[in-house]
PDB file of C-alpha atoms in Angstrom:
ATOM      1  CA  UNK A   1     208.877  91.195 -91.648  1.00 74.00           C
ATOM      2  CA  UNK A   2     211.837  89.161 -93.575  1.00 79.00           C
ATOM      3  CA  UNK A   3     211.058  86.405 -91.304  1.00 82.00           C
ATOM      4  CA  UNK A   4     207.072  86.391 -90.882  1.00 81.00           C
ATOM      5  CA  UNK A   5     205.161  83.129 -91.840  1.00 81.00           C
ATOM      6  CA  UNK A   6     202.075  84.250 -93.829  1.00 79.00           C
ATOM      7  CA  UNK A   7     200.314  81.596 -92.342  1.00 82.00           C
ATOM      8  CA  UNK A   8     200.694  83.699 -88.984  1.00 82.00           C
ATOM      9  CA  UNK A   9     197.481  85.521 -88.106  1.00 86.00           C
ATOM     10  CA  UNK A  10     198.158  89.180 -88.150  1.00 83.00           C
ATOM     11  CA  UNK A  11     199.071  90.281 -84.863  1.00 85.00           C
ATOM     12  CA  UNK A  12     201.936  88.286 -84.487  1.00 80.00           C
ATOM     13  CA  UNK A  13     204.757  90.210 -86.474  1.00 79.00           C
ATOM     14  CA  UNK A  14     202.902  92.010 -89.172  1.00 81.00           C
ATOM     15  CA  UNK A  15     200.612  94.426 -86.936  1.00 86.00           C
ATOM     16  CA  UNK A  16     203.968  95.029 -84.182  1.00 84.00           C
ATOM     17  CA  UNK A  17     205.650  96.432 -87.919  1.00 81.00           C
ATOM     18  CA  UNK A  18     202.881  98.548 -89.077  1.00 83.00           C
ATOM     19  CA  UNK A  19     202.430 100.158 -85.742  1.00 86.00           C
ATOM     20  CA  UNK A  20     206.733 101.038 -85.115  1.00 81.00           C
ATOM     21  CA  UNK A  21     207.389 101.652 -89.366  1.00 80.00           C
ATOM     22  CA  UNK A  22     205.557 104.927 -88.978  1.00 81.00           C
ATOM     23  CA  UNK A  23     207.927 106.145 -86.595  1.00 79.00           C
ATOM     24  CA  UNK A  24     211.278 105.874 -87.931  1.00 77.00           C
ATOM     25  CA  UNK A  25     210.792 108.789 -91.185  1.00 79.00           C
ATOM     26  CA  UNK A  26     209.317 111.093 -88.660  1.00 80.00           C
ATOM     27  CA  UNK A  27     212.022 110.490 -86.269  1.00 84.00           C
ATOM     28  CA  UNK A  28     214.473 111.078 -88.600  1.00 82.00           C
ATOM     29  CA  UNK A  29     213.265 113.808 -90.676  1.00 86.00           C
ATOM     30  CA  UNK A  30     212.726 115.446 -87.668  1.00 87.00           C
ATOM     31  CA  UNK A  31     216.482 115.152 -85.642  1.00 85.00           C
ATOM     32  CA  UNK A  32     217.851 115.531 -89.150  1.00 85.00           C
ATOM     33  CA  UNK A  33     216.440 119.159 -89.756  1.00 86.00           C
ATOM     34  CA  UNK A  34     217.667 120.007 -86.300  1.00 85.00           C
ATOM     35  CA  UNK A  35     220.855 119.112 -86.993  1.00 84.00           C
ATOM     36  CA  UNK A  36     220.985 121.176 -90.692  1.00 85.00           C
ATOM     37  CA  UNK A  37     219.999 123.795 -88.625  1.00 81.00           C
ATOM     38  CA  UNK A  38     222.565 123.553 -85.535  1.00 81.00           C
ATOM     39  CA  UNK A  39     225.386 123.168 -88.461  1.00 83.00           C
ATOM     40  CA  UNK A  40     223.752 126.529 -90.557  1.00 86.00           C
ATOM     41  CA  UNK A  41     224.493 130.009 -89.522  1.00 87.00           C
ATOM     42  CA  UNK A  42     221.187 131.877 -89.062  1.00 87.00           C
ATOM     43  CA  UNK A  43     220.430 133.745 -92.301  1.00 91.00           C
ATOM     44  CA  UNK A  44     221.008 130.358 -94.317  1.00 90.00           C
ATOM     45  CA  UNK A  45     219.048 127.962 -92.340  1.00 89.00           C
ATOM     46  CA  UNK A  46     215.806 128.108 -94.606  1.00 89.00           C
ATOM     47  CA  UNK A  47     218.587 127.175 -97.383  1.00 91.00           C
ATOM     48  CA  UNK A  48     219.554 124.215 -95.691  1.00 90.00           C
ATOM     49  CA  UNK A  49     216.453 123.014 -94.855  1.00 89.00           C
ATOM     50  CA  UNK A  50     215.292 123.362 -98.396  1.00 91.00           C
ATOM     51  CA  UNK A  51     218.008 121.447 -99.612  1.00 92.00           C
ATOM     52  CA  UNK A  52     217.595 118.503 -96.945  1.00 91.00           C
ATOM     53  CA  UNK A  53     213.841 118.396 -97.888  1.00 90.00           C
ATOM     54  CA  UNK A  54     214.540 118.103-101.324  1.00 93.00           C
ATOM     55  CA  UNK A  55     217.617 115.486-100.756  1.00 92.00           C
ATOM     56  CA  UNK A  56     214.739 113.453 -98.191  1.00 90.00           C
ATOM     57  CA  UNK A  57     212.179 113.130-100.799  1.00 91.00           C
ATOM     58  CA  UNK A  58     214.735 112.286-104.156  1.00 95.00           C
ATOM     59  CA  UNK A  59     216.234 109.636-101.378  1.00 90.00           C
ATOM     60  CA  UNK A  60     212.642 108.062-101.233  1.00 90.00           C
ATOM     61  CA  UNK A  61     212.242 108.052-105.322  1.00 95.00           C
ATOM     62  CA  UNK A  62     215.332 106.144-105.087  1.00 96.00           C
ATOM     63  CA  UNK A  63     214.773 104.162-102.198  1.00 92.00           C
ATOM     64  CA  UNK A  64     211.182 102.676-103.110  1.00 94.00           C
ATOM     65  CA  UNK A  65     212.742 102.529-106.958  1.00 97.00           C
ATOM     66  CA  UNK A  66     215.547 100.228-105.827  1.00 96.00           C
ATOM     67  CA  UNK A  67     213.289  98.378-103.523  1.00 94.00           C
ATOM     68  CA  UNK A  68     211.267  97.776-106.471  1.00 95.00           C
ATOM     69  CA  UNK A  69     213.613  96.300-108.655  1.00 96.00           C
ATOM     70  CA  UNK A  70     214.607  94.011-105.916  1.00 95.00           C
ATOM     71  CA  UNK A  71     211.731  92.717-105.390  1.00 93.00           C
ATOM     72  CA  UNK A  72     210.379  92.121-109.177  1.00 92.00           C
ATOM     73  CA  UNK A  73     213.926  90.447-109.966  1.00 92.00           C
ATOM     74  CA  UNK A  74     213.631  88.134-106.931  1.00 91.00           C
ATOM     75  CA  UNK A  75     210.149  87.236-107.778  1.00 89.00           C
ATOM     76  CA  UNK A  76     211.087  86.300-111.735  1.00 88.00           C
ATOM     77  CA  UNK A  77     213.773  83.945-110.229  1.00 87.00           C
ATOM     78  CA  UNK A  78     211.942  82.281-107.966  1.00 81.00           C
ATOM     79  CA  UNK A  79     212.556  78.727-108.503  1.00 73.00           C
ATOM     80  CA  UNK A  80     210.139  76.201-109.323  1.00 71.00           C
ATOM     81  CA  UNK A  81     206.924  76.099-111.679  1.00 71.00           C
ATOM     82  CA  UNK A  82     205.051  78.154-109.481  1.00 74.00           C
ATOM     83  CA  UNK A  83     203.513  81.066-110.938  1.00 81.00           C
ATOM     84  CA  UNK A  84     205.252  84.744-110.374  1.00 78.00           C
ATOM     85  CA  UNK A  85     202.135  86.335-109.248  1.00 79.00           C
ATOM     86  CA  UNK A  86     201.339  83.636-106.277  1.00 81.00           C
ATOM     87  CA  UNK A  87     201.730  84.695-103.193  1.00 81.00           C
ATOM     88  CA  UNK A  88     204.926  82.386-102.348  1.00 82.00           C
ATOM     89  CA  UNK A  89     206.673  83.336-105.819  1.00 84.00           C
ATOM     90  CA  UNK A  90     205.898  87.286-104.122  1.00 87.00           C
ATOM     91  CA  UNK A  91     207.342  86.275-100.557  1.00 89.00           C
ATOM     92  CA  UNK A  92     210.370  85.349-101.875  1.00 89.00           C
ATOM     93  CA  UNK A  93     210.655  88.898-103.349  1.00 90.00           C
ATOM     94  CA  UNK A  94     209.126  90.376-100.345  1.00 90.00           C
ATOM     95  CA  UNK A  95     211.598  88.833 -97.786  1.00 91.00           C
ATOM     96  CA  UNK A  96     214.837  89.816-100.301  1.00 93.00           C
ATOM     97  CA  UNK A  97     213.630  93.257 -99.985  1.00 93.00           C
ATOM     98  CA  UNK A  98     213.227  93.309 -96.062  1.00 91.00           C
ATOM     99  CA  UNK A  99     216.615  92.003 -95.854  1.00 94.00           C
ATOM    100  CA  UNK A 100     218.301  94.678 -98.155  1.00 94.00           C
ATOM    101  CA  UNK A 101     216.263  97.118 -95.593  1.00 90.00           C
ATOM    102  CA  UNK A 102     217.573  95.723 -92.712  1.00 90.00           C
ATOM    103  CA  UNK A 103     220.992  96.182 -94.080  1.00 94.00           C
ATOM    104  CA  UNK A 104     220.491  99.585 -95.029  1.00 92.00           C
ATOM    105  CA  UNK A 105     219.285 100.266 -91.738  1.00 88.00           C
ATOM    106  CA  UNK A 106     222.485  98.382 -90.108  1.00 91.00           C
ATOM    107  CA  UNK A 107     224.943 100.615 -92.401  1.00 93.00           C
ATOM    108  CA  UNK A 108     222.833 103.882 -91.377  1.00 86.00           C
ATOM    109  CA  UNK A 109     222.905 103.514 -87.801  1.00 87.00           C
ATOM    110  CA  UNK A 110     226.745 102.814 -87.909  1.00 91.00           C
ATOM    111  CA  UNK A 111     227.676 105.887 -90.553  1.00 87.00           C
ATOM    112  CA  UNK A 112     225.154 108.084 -87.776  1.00 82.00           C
ATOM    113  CA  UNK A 113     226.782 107.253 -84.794  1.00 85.00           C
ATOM    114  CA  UNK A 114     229.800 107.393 -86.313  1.00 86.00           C
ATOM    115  CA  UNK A 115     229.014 111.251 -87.462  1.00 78.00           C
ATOM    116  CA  UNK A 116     226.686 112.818 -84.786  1.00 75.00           C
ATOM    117  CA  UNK A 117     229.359 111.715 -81.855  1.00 77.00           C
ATOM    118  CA  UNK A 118     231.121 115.049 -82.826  1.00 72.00           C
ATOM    119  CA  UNK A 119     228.141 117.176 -83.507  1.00 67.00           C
ATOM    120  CA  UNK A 120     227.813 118.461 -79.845  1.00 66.00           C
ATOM    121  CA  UNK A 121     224.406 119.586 -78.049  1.00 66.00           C
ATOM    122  CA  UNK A 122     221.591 120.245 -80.522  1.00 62.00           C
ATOM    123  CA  UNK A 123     219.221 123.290 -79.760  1.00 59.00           C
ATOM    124  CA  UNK A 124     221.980 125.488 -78.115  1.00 62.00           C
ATOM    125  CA  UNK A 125     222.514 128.786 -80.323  1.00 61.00           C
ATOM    126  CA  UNK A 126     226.019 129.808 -81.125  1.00 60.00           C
ATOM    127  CA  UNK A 127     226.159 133.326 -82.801  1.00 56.00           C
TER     128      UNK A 127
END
């Protein structure tokens, strides 16, 4: 989406996003409860997953908070006498905020490969 022309009808880039974006929370949310509860002993599972939960949805405050501000400060210094609330003064804000996603996303995948590699096999119960 950081490098979509809004000219470009809708199927292009922007529908191909909307489809896959869905995908990625409930992919994640999903291995990462497995894995609090492969790293838990039994009786404190429900513990762990409490806390993950709760850690999951204060890391989206944050997340669409910083997002946010990205975007609104990009947007007010957007050069030019064009007004902040036009759609190319809001690209600009738009595309700095794809960006710092796709860099987020770059740093997660390399801190997650870099700490399941020595998690083992998930779903195999060790008492």
């Amino acid at each position: 989406m950081a490098v979509i022309n809004p000219q470009w009808p809708y199927w292009y880039m922007a529908f191909i996003a909307q489809v896959l974006q869905p995908l990625s929370p409930d992919v994640l949310f999903t291995v990462g409860l497995l894995i609090i509860s492969a790293v838990f002993p039994s009786r404190t599972q429900a513990l762990g997953g409490a806390v993950f939960n709760t850690c999951a949805q204060l890391g989206t405050s944050i997340g669409l908070t910083i997002t946010s501000v990205i975007a609104d400060s990009r947007t007010a210094a957007s050069s030019g006498d064009v007004a902040k609330t036009s759609p190319i003064a809001l690209m600009v804000g738009y595309r700095a905020v794809f960006w710092a996603l796709f860099a987020w996303m770059g740093i997660v995948c390399l801190v997650g490969v870099s700490g399941l590699r020595r998690l083992g096999k998930i779903g195999m119960k060790q008492d």
